[in-house]
mmCIF file of C-alpha atoms in Angstrom:
data_model
loop_
_atom_site.group_PDB
_atom_site.id
_atom_site.type_symbol
_atom_site.label_atom_id
_atom_site.label_comp_id
_atom_site.label_asym_id
_atom_site.label_seq_id
_atom_site.Cartn_x
_atom_site.Cartn_y
_atom_site.Cartn_z
ATOM 1 C CA MET A 1 111.995 56.338 75.796
ATOM 2 C CA ASN A 2 111.989 58.124 72.467
ATOM 3 C CA ARG A 3 114.244 61.142 72.137
ATOM 4 C CA ARG A 4 112.699 64.303 70.742
ATOM 5 C CA LYS A 5 114.176 65.583 67.569
ATOM 6 C CA HIS A 6 115.353 69.183 67.460
ATOM 7 C CA ILE A 7 112.793 71.381 65.708
ATOM 8 C CA PHE A 8 114.166 74.172 63.606
ATOM 9 C CA LEU A 9 112.125 77.377 63.848
ATOM 10 C CA ASP A 10 111.407 79.584 60.894
ATOM 11 C CA GLU A 11 112.137 83.299 61.082
ATOM 12 C CA LYS A 12 108.566 84.298 61.834
ATOM 13 C CA THR A 13 108.318 82.038 64.861
ATOM 14 C CA LYS A 14 111.599 83.271 66.209
ATOM 15 C CA ILE A 15 110.440 86.853 65.905
ATOM 16 C CA GLU A 16 107.101 86.109 67.622
ATOM 17 C CA ARG A 17 108.897 84.306 70.534
ATOM 18 C CA MET A 18 111.239 87.229 71.022
ATOM 19 C CA GLU A 19 108.300 89.665 70.977
ATOM 20 C CA ASN A 20 106.491 87.620 73.618
ATOM 21 C CA LYS A 21 109.638 87.583 75.844
ATOM 22 C CA ILE A 22 109.962 91.376 75.544
ATOM 23 C CA LYS A 23 106.252 91.871 76.403
ATOM 24 C CA LYS A 24 106.713 89.547 79.459
ATOM 25 C CA TYR A 25 109.604 91.597 80.812
ATOM 26 C CA GLU A 26 107.992 94.922 80.062
ATOM 27 C CA LYS A 27 104.891 93.852 81.951
ATOM 28 C CA TYR A 28 106.766 93.701 85.232
ATOM 29 C CA LYS A 29 107.599 97.321 86.275
ATOM 30 C CA PRO A 30 108.925 98.403 89.700
ATOM 31 C CA TYR A 31 106.166 99.291 92.139
ATOM 32 C CA HIS A 32 106.876 102.971 92.167
ATOM 33 C CA GLU A 33 106.530 103.210 88.378
ATOM 34 C CA LYS A 34 103.110 101.560 88.144
ATOM 35 C CA THR A 35 100.003 103.689 87.544
ATOM 36 C CA VAL A 36 96.726 103.084 89.351
ATOM 37 C CA GLU A 37 95.304 101.227 86.428
ATOM 38 C CA GLU A 38 98.230 98.828 86.254
ATOM 39 C CA ASP A 39 98.415 98.010 89.945
ATOM 40 C CA PHE A 40 95.995 95.207 90.686
ATOM 41 C CA ARG A 41 96.714 95.386 94.417
ATOM 42 C CA LEU A 42 95.396 98.900 94.609
ATOM 43 C CA LYS A 43 92.311 97.858 92.667
ATOM 44 C CA GLU A 44 91.736 95.116 95.196
ATOM 45 C CA LYS A 45 92.142 97.532 98.139
ATOM 46 C CA VAL A 46 89.705 100.026 96.509
ATOM 47 C CA ALA A 47 87.222 97.183 96.121
ATOM 48 C CA MET A 48 87.652 96.303 99.787
ATOM 49 C CA LEU A 49 87.099 99.960 100.641
ATOM 50 C CA SER A 50 83.706 99.942 98.977
ATOM 51 C CA ILE A 51 82.725 96.925 101.121
ATOM 52 C CA VAL A 52 83.883 98.615 104.305
ATOM 53 C CA ALA A 53 82.274 101.961 103.337
ATOM 54 C CA SER A 54 78.922 100.278 102.805
ATOM 55 C CA ASN A 55 79.205 98.549 106.126
ATOM 56 C CA PHE A 56 79.920 101.826 107.945
ATOM 57 C CA MET A 57 77.508 103.844 105.724
ATOM 58 C CA MET A 58 80.270 106.339 104.941
ATOM 59 C CA THR A 59 79.349 109.421 102.955
ATOM 60 C CA GLY A 60 80.095 109.314 99.232
ATOM 61 C CA HIS A 61 82.021 111.667 97.086
ATOM 62 C CA SER A 62 80.945 115.241 97.552
ATOM 63 C CA PRO A 63 79.680 117.099 100.595
ATOM 64 C CA THR A 64 76.050 118.146 100.673
ATOM 65 C CA LEU A 65 74.776 121.587 101.585
ATOM 66 C CA VAL A 66 72.416 121.590 104.488
ATOM 67 C CA LEU A 67 70.595 124.427 106.255
ATOM 68 C CA THR A 68 72.285 124.685 109.610
ATOM 69 C CA LYS A 69 71.395 126.946 112.547
ATOM 70 C CA ARG A 70 74.496 128.646 113.955
ATOM 71 C CA GLU A 71 74.787 129.951 117.502
ATOM 72 C CA ASP A 72 73.904 133.476 116.367
ATOM 73 C CA GLY A 73 70.423 132.232 115.373
ATOM 74 C CA ASP A 74 70.712 132.619 111.625
ATOM 75 C CA GLU A 75 70.463 129.703 109.182
ATOM 76 C CA VAL A 76 73.245 129.159 106.662
ATOM 77 C CA MET A 77 73.936 126.585 104.044
ATOM 78 C CA LEU A 78 76.981 124.627 105.274
ATOM 79 C CA PRO A 79 78.668 121.539 103.738
ATOM 80 C CA VAL A 80 77.965 118.490 105.839
ATOM 81 C CA GLY A 81 79.761 115.161 105.567
ATOM 82 C CA GLY A 82 80.836 114.027 102.202
ATOM 83 C CA GLY A 83 84.187 113.077 100.863
ATOM 84 C CA GLN A 84 84.891 110.392 103.452
ATOM 85 C CA LYS A 85 85.192 107.651 100.870
ATOM 86 C CA ASP A 86 87.463 109.896 98.734
ATOM 87 C CA ARG A 87 89.738 110.753 101.666
ATOM 88 C CA ALA A 88 89.973 107.027 102.616
ATOM 89 C CA ARG A 89 90.754 106.158 98.990
ATOM 90 C CA GLU A 90 93.512 108.862 98.967
ATOM 91 C CA ILE A 91 95.051 107.476 102.154
ATOM 92 C CA ILE A 92 94.937 103.896 100.857
ATOM 93 C CA SER A 93 96.630 104.883 97.600
ATOM 94 C CA LYS A 94 99.436 106.871 99.243
ATOM 95 C CA ILE A 95 100.381 104.819 102.350
ATOM 96 C CA ASP A 96 102.198 101.552 102.436
ATOM 97 C CA PHE A 97 100.203 99.074 104.628
ATOM 98 C CA ARG A 98 103.360 97.360 105.914
ATOM 99 C CA LYS A 99 104.472 100.631 107.522
ATOM 100 C CA LEU A 100 101.013 101.116 109.179
ATOM 101 C CA TYR A 101 100.747 97.866 110.979
ATOM 102 C CA ARG A 102 102.987 94.773 110.863
ATOM 103 C CA GLY A 103 101.907 91.284 111.725
ATOM 104 C CA GLY A 104 104.160 88.783 113.453
ATOM 105 C CA LYS A 105 104.474 87.244 116.919
ATOM 106 C CA GLY A 106 100.875 85.933 116.759
ATOM 107 C CA ARG A 107 99.395 89.131 115.435
ATOM 108 C CA GLN A 108 97.136 88.550 112.460
ATOM 109 C CA THR A 109 96.986 91.297 109.870
ATOM 110 C CA GLY A 110 95.314 91.737 106.533
ATOM 111 C CA PRO A 111 94.443 94.561 104.117
ATOM 112 C CA LEU A 112 90.757 94.348 105.042
ATOM 113 C CA MET A 113 91.646 94.942 108.712
ATOM 114 C CA ILE A 114 93.867 97.971 107.845
ATOM 115 C CA ILE A 115 91.236 99.445 105.499
ATOM 116 C CA THR A 116 88.630 99.149 108.210
ATOM 117 C CA ALA A 117 90.869 100.994 110.667
ATOM 118 C CA ILE A 118 91.507 103.740 108.024
ATOM 119 C CA CYS A 119 87.759 104.134 107.500
ATOM 120 C CA MET A 120 87.249 104.427 111.249
ATOM 121 C CA TYR A 121 90.002 107.057 111.348
ATOM 122 C CA VAL A 122 88.415 109.109 108.513
ATOM 123 C CA MET A 123 84.975 108.922 110.159
ATOM 124 C CA ARG A 124 86.348 109.941 113.562
ATOM 125 C CA GLN A 125 88.184 112.916 111.901
ATOM 126 C CA ASP A 126 84.762 114.147 110.628
ATOM 127 C CA ASN A 127 82.998 113.844 113.977
ATOM 128 C CA PRO A 128 85.384 113.623 116.953
ATOM 129 C CA ARG A 129 82.510 113.930 119.384
ATOM 130 C CA ARG A 130 80.981 110.699 118.050
ATOM 131 C CA GLY A 131 82.651 108.670 120.741
ATOM 132 C CA ASP A 132 83.963 105.226 120.241
ATOM 133 C CA ILE A 133 82.857 103.179 117.361
ATOM 134 C CA LYS A 134 81.977 100.026 119.117
ATOM 135 C CA TYR A 135 84.614 97.387 118.716
ATOM 136 C CA SER A 136 81.915 94.768 119.539
ATOM 137 C CA ASN A 137 80.395 95.536 116.176
ATOM 138 C CA LYS A 138 79.953 92.267 114.363
ATOM 139 C CA PHE A 139 81.828 93.401 111.203
ATOM 140 C CA ILE A 140 84.704 94.977 113.147
ATOM 141 C CA ARG A 141 85.090 91.939 115.322
ATOM 142 C CA LYS A 142 85.053 89.654 112.348
ATOM 143 C CA VAL A 143 87.680 91.703 110.553
ATOM 144 C CA GLY A 144 89.947 91.726 113.671
ATOM 145 C CA VAL A 145 90.225 95.410 114.631
ATOM 146 C CA ASN A 146 90.509 96.030 118.316
ATOM 147 C CA LYS A 147 91.282 99.161 120.311
ATOM 148 C CA GLU A 148 95.065 98.661 120.420
ATOM 149 C CA ILE A 149 95.324 98.034 116.720
ATOM 150 C CA TYR A 150 93.160 101.043 115.908
ATOM 151 C CA GLN A 151 95.163 103.367 118.234
ATOM 152 C CA HIS A 152 98.425 102.134 116.625
ATOM 153 C CA ILE A 153 97.193 102.742 113.068
ATOM 154 C CA SER A 154 95.656 106.114 113.925
ATOM 155 C CA GLN A 155 98.915 107.308 115.511
ATOM 156 C CA LYS A 156 100.816 106.336 112.430
ATOM 157 C CA LEU A 157 98.200 108.113 110.181
ATOM 158 C CA ASP A 158 98.394 111.179 112.381
ATOM 159 C CA SER A 159 102.250 111.307 112.021
ATOM 160 C CA TYR A 160 101.894 110.832 108.176
ATOM 161 C CA GLN A 161 99.367 113.713 108.068
ATOM 162 C CA GLU A 162 101.708 115.992 109.938
ATOM 163 C CA THR A 163 104.553 115.458 107.481
#
């Protein structure tokens, strides 16, 4: 086996290697210092949110004004719906998923499941009289959200909203 001879580097190459090492270590910031653009996990979660929002047909970004009859009999322009996707995005960016629901002991968990539960929570906030969103829904069943998981996550979200 031939031994490799030691290669002497010139000054320019030494400087470039040091710059690359500095770039490498500056790239890794602590999680709390990262901005939204730098955090690829948050980008992934927002992409998953758009998938879930399209499945649930959540309202987009701003509420729409609709002529609504009040009990008095007069018609007034009132904002209806809107902002569900924005509220869900806000919750996703603020809350640590590990504190919402932890796996273990045979419990499967994943970001898509938690995002689905957050979207259900936001939609239920808008219309509490809507009743249960059916857990037999094909998408919800495939993601793995059931009544117990949803109740656990919604209780945690309620406690976060109170603080």
